[in-house]
mmCIF file of C-alpha atoms in Angstrom:
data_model
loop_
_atom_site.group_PDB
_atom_site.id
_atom_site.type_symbol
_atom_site.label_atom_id
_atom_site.label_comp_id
_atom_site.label_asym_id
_atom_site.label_seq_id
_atom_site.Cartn_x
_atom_site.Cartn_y
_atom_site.Cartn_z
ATOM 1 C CA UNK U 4 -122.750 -81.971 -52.143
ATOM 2 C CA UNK U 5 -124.993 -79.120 -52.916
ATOM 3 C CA UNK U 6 -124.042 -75.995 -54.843
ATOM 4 C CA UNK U 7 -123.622 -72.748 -52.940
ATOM 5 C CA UNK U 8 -124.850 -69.689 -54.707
ATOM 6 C CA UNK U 9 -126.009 -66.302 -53.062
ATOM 7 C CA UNK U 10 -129.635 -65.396 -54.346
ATOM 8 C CA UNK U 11 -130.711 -62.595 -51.813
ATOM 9 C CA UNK U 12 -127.393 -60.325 -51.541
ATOM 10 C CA UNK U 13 -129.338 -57.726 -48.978
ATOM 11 C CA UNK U 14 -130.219 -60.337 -46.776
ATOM 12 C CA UNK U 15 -126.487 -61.950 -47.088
ATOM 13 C CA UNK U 16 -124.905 -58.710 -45.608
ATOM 14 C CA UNK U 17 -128.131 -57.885 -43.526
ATOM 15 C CA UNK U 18 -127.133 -58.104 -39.779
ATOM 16 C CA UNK U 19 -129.918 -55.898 -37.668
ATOM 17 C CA UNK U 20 -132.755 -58.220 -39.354
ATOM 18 C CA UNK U 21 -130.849 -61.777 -38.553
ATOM 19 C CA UNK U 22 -129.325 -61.257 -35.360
ATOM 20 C CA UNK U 23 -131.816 -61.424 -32.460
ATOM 21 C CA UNK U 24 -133.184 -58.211 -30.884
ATOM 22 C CA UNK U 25 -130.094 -56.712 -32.720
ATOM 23 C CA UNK U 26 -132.276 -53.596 -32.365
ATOM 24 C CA UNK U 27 -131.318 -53.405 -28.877
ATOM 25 C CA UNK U 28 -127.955 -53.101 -29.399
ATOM 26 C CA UNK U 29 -127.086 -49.559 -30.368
ATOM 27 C CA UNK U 30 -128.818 -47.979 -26.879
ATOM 28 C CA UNK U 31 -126.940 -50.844 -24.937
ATOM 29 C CA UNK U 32 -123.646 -49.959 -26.607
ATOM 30 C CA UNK U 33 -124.294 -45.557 -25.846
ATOM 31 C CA UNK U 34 -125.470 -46.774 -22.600
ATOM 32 C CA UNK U 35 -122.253 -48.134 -21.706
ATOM 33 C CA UNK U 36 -120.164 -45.812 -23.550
ATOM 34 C CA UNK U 37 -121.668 -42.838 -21.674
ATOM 35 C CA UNK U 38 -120.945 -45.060 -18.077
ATOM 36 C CA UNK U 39 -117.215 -44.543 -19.073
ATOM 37 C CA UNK U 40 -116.544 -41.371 -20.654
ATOM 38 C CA UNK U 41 -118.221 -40.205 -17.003
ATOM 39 C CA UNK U 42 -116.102 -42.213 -14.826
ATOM 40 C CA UNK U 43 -113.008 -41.066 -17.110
ATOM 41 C CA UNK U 44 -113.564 -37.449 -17.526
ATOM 42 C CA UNK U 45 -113.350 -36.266 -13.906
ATOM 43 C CA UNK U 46 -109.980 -37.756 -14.058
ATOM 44 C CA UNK U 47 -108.673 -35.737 -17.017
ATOM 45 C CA UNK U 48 -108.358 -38.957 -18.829
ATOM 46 C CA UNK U 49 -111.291 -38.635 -21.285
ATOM 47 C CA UNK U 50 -110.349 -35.742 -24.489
ATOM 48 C CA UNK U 51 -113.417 -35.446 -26.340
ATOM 49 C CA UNK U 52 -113.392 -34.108 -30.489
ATOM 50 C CA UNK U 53 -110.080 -33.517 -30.944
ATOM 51 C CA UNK U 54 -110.185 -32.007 -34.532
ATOM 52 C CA UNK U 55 -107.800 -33.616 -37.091
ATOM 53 C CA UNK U 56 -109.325 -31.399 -40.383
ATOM 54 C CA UNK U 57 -111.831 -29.063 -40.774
ATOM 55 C CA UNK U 58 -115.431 -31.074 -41.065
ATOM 56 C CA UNK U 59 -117.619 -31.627 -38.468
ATOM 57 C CA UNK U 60 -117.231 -35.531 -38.159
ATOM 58 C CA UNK U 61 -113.295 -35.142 -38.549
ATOM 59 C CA UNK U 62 -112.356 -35.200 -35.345
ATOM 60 C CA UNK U 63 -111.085 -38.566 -32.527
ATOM 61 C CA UNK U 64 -112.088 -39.112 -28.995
ATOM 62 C CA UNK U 65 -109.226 -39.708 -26.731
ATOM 63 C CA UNK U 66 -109.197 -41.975 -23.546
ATOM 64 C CA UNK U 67 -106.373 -41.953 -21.754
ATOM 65 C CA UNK U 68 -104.585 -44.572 -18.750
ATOM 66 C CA UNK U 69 -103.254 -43.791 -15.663
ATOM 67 C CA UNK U 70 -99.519 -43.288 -16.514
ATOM 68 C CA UNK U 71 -97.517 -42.873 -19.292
ATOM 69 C CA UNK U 72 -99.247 -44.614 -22.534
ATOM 70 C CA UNK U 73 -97.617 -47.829 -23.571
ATOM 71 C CA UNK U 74 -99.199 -47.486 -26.820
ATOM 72 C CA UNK U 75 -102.239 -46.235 -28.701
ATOM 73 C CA UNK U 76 -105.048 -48.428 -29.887
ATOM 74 C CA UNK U 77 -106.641 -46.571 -32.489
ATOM 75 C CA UNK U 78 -110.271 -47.568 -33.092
ATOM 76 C CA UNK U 79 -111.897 -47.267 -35.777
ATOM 77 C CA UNK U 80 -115.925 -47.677 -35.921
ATOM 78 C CA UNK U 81 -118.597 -49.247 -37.967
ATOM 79 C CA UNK U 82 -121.718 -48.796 -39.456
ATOM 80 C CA UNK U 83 -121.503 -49.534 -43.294
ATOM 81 C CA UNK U 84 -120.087 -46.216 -43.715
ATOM 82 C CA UNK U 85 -123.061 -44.630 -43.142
ATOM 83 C CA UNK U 86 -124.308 -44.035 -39.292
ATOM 84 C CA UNK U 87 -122.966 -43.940 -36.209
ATOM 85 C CA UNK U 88 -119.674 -41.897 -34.755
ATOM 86 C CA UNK U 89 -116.724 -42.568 -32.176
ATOM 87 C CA UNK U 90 -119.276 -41.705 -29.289
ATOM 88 C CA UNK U 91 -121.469 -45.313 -29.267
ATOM 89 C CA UNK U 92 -118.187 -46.994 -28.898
ATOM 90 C CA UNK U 93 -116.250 -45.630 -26.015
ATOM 91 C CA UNK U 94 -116.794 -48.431 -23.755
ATOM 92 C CA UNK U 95 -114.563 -50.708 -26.338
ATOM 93 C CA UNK U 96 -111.697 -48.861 -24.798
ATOM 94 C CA UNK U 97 -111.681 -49.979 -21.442
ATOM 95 C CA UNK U 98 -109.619 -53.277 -22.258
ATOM 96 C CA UNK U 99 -106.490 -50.867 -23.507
ATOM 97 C CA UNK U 100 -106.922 -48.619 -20.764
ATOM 98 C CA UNK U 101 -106.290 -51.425 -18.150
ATOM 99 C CA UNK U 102 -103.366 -52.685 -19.402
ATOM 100 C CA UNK U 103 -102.014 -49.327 -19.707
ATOM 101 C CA UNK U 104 -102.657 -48.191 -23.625
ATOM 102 C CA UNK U 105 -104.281 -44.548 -24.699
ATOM 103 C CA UNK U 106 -107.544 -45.205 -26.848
ATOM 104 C CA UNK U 107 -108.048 -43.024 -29.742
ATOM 105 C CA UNK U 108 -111.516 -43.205 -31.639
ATOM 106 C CA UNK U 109 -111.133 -40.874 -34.810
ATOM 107 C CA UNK U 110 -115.176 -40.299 -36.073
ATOM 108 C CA UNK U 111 -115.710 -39.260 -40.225
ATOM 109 C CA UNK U 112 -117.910 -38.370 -42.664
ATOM 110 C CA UNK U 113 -120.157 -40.636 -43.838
ATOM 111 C CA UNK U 114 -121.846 -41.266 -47.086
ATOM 112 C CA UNK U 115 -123.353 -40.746 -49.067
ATOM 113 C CA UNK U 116 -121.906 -36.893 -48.351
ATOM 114 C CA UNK U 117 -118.668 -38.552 -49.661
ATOM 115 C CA UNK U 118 -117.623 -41.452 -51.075
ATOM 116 C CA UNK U 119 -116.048 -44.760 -49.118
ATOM 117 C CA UNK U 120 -112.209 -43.465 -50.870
ATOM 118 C CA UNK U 121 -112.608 -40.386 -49.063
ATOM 119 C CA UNK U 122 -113.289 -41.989 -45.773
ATOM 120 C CA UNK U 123 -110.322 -43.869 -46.003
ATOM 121 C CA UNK U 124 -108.077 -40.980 -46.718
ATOM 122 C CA UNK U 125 -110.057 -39.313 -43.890
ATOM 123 C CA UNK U 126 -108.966 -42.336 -41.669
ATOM 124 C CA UNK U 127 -105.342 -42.052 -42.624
ATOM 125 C CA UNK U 128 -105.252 -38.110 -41.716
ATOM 126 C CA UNK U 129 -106.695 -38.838 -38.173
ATOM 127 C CA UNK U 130 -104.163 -41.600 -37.608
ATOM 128 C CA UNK U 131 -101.172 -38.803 -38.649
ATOM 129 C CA UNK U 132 -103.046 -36.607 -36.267
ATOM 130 C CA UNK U 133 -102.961 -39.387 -33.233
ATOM 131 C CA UNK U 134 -99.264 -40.714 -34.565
ATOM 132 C CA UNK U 135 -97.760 -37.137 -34.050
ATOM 133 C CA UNK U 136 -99.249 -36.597 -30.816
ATOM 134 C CA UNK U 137 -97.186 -40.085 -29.362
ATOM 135 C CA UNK U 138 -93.726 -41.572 -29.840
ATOM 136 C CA UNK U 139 -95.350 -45.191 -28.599
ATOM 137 C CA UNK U 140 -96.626 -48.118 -31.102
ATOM 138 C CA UNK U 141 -99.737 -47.998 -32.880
ATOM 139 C CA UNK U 142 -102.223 -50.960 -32.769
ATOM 140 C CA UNK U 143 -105.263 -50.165 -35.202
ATOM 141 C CA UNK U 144 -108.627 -52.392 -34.908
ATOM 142 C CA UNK U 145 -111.900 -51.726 -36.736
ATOM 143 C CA UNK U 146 -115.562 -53.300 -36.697
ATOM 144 C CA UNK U 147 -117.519 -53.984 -39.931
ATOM 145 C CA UNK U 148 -117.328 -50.628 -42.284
ATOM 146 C CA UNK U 149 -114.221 -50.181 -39.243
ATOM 147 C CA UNK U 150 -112.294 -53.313 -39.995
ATOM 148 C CA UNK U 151 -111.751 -52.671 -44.409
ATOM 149 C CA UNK U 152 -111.113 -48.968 -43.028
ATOM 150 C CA UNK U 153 -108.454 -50.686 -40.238
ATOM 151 C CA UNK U 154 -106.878 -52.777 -43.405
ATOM 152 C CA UNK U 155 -106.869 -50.205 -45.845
ATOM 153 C CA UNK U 156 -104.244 -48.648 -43.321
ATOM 154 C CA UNK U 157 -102.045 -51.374 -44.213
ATOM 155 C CA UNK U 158 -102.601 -52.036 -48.343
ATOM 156 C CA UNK U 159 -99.562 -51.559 -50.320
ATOM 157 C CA UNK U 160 -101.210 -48.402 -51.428
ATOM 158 C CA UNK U 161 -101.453 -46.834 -48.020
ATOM 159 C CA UNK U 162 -102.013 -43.117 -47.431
ATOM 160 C CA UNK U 163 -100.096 -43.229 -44.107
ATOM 161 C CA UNK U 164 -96.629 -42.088 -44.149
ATOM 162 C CA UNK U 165 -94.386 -44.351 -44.376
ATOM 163 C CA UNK U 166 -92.855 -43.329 -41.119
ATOM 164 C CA UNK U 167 -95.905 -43.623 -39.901
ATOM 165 C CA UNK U 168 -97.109 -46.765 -40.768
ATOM 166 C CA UNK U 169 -94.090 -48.652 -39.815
ATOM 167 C CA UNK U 170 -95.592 -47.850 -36.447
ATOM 168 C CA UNK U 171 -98.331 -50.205 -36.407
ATOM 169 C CA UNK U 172 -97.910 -53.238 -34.651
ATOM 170 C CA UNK U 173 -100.665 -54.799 -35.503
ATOM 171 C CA UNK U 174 -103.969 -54.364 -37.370
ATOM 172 C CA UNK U 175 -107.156 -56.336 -36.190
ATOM 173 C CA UNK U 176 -110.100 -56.118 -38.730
ATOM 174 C CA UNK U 177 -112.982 -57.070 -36.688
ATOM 175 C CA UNK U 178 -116.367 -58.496 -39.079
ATOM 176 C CA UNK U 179 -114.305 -56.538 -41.554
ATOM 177 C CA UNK U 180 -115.805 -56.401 -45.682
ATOM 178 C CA UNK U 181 -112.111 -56.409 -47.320
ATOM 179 C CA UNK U 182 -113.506 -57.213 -50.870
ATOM 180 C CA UNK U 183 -116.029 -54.490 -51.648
ATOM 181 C CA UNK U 184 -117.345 -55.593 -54.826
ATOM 182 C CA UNK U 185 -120.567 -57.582 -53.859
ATOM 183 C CA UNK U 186 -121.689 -54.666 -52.454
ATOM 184 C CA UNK U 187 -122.382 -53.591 -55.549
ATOM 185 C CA UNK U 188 -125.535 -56.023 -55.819
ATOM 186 C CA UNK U 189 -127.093 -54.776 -52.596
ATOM 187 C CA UNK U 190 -130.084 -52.166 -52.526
ATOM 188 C CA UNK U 191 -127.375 -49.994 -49.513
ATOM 189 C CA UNK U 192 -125.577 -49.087 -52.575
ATOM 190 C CA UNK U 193 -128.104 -46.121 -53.481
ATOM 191 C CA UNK U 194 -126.180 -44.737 -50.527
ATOM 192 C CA UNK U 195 -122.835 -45.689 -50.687
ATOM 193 C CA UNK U 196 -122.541 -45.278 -54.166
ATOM 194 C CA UNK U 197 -119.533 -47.217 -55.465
ATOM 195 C CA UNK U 198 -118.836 -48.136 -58.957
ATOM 196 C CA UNK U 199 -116.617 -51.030 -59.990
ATOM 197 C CA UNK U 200 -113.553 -49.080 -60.132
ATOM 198 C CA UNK U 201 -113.911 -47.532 -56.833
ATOM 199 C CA UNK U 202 -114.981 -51.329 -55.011
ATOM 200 C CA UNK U 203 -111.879 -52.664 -56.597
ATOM 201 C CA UNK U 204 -109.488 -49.681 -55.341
ATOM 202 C CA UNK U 205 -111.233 -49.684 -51.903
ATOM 203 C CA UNK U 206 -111.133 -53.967 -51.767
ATOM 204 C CA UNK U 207 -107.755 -54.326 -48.950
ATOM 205 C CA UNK U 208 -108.128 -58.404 -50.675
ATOM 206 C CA UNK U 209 -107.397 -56.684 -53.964
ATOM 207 C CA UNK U 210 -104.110 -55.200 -52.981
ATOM 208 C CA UNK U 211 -100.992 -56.715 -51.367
ATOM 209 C CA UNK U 212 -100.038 -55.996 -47.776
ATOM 210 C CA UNK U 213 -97.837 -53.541 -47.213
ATOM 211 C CA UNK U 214 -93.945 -54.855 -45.843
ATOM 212 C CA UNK U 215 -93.942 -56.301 -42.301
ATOM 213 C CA UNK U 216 -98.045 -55.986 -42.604
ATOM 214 C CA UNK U 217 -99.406 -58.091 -39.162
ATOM 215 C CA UNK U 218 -102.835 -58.914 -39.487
ATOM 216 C CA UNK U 219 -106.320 -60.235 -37.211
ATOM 217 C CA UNK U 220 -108.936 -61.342 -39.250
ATOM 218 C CA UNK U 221 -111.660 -61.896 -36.101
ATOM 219 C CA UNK U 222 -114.960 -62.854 -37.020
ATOM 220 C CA UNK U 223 -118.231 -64.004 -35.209
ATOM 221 C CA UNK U 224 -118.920 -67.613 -35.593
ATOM 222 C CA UNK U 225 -122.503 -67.188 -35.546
ATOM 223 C CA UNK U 226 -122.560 -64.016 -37.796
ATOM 224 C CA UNK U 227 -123.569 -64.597 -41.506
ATOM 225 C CA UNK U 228 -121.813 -66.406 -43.864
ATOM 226 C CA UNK U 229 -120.718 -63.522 -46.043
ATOM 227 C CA UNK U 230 -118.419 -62.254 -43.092
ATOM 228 C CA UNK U 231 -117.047 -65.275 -42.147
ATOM 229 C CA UNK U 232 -116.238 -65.739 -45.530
ATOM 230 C CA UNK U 233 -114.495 -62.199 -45.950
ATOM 231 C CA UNK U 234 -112.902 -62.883 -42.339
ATOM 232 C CA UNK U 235 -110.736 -65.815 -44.219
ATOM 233 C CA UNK U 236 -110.641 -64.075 -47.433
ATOM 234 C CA UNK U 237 -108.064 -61.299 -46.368
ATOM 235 C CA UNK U 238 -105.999 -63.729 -44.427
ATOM 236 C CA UNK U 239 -105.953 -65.819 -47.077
ATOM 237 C CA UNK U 240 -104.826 -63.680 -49.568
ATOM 238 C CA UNK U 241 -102.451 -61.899 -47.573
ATOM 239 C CA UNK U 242 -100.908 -65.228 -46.118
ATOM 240 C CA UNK U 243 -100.013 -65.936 -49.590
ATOM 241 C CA UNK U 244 -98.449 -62.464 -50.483
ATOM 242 C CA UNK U 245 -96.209 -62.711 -47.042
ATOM 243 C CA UNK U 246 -97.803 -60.608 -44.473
ATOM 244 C CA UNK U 247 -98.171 -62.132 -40.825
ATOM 245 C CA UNK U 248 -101.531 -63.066 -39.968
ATOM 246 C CA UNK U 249 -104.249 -65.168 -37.632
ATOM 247 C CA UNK U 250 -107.941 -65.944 -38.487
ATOM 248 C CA UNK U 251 -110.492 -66.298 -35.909
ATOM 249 C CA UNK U 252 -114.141 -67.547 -35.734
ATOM 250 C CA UNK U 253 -114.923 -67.116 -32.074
ATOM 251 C CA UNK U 254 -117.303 -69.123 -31.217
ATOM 252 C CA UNK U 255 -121.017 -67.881 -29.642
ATOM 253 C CA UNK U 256 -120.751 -64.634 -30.904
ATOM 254 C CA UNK U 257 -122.462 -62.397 -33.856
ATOM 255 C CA UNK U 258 -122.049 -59.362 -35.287
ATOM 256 C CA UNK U 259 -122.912 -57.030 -32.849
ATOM 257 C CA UNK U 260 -121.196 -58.861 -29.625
ATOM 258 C CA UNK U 261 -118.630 -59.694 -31.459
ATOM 259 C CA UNK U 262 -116.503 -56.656 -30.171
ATOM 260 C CA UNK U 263 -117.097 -56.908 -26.487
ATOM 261 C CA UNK U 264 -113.563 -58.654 -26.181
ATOM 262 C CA UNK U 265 -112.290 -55.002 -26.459
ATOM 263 C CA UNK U 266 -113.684 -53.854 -23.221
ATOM 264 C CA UNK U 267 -112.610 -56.493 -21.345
ATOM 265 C CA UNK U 268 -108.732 -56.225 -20.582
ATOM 266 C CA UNK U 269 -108.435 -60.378 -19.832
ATOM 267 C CA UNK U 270 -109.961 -61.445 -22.814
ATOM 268 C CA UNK U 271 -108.275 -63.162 -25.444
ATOM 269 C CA UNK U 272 -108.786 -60.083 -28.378
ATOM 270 C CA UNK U 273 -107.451 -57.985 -26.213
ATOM 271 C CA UNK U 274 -104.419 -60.258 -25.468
ATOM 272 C CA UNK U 275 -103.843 -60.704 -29.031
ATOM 273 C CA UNK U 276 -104.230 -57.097 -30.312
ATOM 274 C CA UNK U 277 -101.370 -55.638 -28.066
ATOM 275 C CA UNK U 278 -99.483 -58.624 -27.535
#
């Protein structure tokens, strides 16, 4: 057997240098994002920066079914906490849509303007904003940055209201980083700028569940080994403290195709988020 140890930590978490033409993949995902929001808006059924504080980035796009909403997927974007907003990912609500389920996607500020705590307090704000505009279940996913944000929602700790929180169905943390301290080691730090107390606080692997917690821990299989490993981490963990949860490597996919199960309403992550 031959000992495991991590010697380049940038290149461990780097995923636009090690997945193949993974350059391409922002313009194919606003591409396909602006498709939707232009089939949808004519309809009345796409809500565009609905403010849920006072920044400029605090605000959710809302897509809406045909009918009354069955429930709201909430989802929350990546981007290591530093790029990108709600608007490259609209096409990830068409899945929800089909089967009959409103789509929020809450945008916020990104660092290193303000530290990764403060997102996830901003998170928690635009999910009381979305929560008080329905009476229907909540089903939160996230990708990458998206996914610890999606967990955090569900941490003993929460900032949800209770009321609130005992709302979500279920949680799916998509490529999610649930144990924040290697970043620590990696040269993307100068921008995020945590310190060990604030990696610890902000690690969802670090904190129990919260009661009746239901968690997804959905992971490329051909994404790098750092995220499959912090895929099983979290359900792990939280098996052990007594929260529900499933672990998935799907197989053929990497970080950046990883998602495309949530714009496709007969796939199998979309069958197992609202089921």
């Amino acid at each position: 057997m031959v000992p495991h140890k991590i010697k380049d930590w940038d290149d461990a978490y780097a995923n636009m240098t090690n997945v193949p033409r993974g350059e391409i993949f922002p313009e194919l995902w606003d591409n396909r994002s602006q498709a939707l929001r232009q089939q949808l808006e004519p309809m009345g059924r796409y809500e565009p920066k609905i403010p849920y504080a006072h920044g400029e980035r605090n605000f959710y796009d809302l897509y809406l079914p045909q009918g009354e909403a069955r429930g709201v997927h909430v989802f929350i974007h990546g981007g290591y906490w530093m790029r990108f907003d709600s608007s490259s990912f609209s096409f990830l609500a068409q899945g929800s849509l089909e089967r009959g389920y409103a789509v929020a996607m809450p945008s916020y500020p990104l660092c290193p303007k303000v530290r990764i705590s403060e997102i996830t307090r901003d998170i928690a704000t635009a999910i009381e904003a979305i929560s008080a505009r329905f009476t229907v279940p909540l089903f939160i996913s996230g990708h990458s940055a998206g996914g610890h944000l999606a967990t955090r929602m569900v941490c003993d700790d929460s900032a949800l209201d209770n009321t609130t929180r005992q709302r979500i169905r279920r949680v799916m943390s998509i490529s999610g980083v649930h144990d924040l301290r290697p970043l620590l080691r990696l040269e993307l730090n100068s921008t995020l700028q945590l310190d060990p107390g604030e990696a610890a606080l902000e690690s969802a692997a670090l904190h129990a569940p919260a009661t009746d917690a239901r968690i997804i821990c959905w992971v490329g299989a051909g994404e790098r080994s750092e995220f499959i490993r912090q895929n099983a981490l979290l359900a792990n963990i939280w098996t052990g403290l007594g929260a529900e949860t499933m672990c998935v490597e799907e197989a053929d996919r990497h970080h950046f195709n990883v998602i495309d199960g949530l714009a496709d309403t007969n796939s199998t992550m979309t069958e197992v988020l609202l089921s």
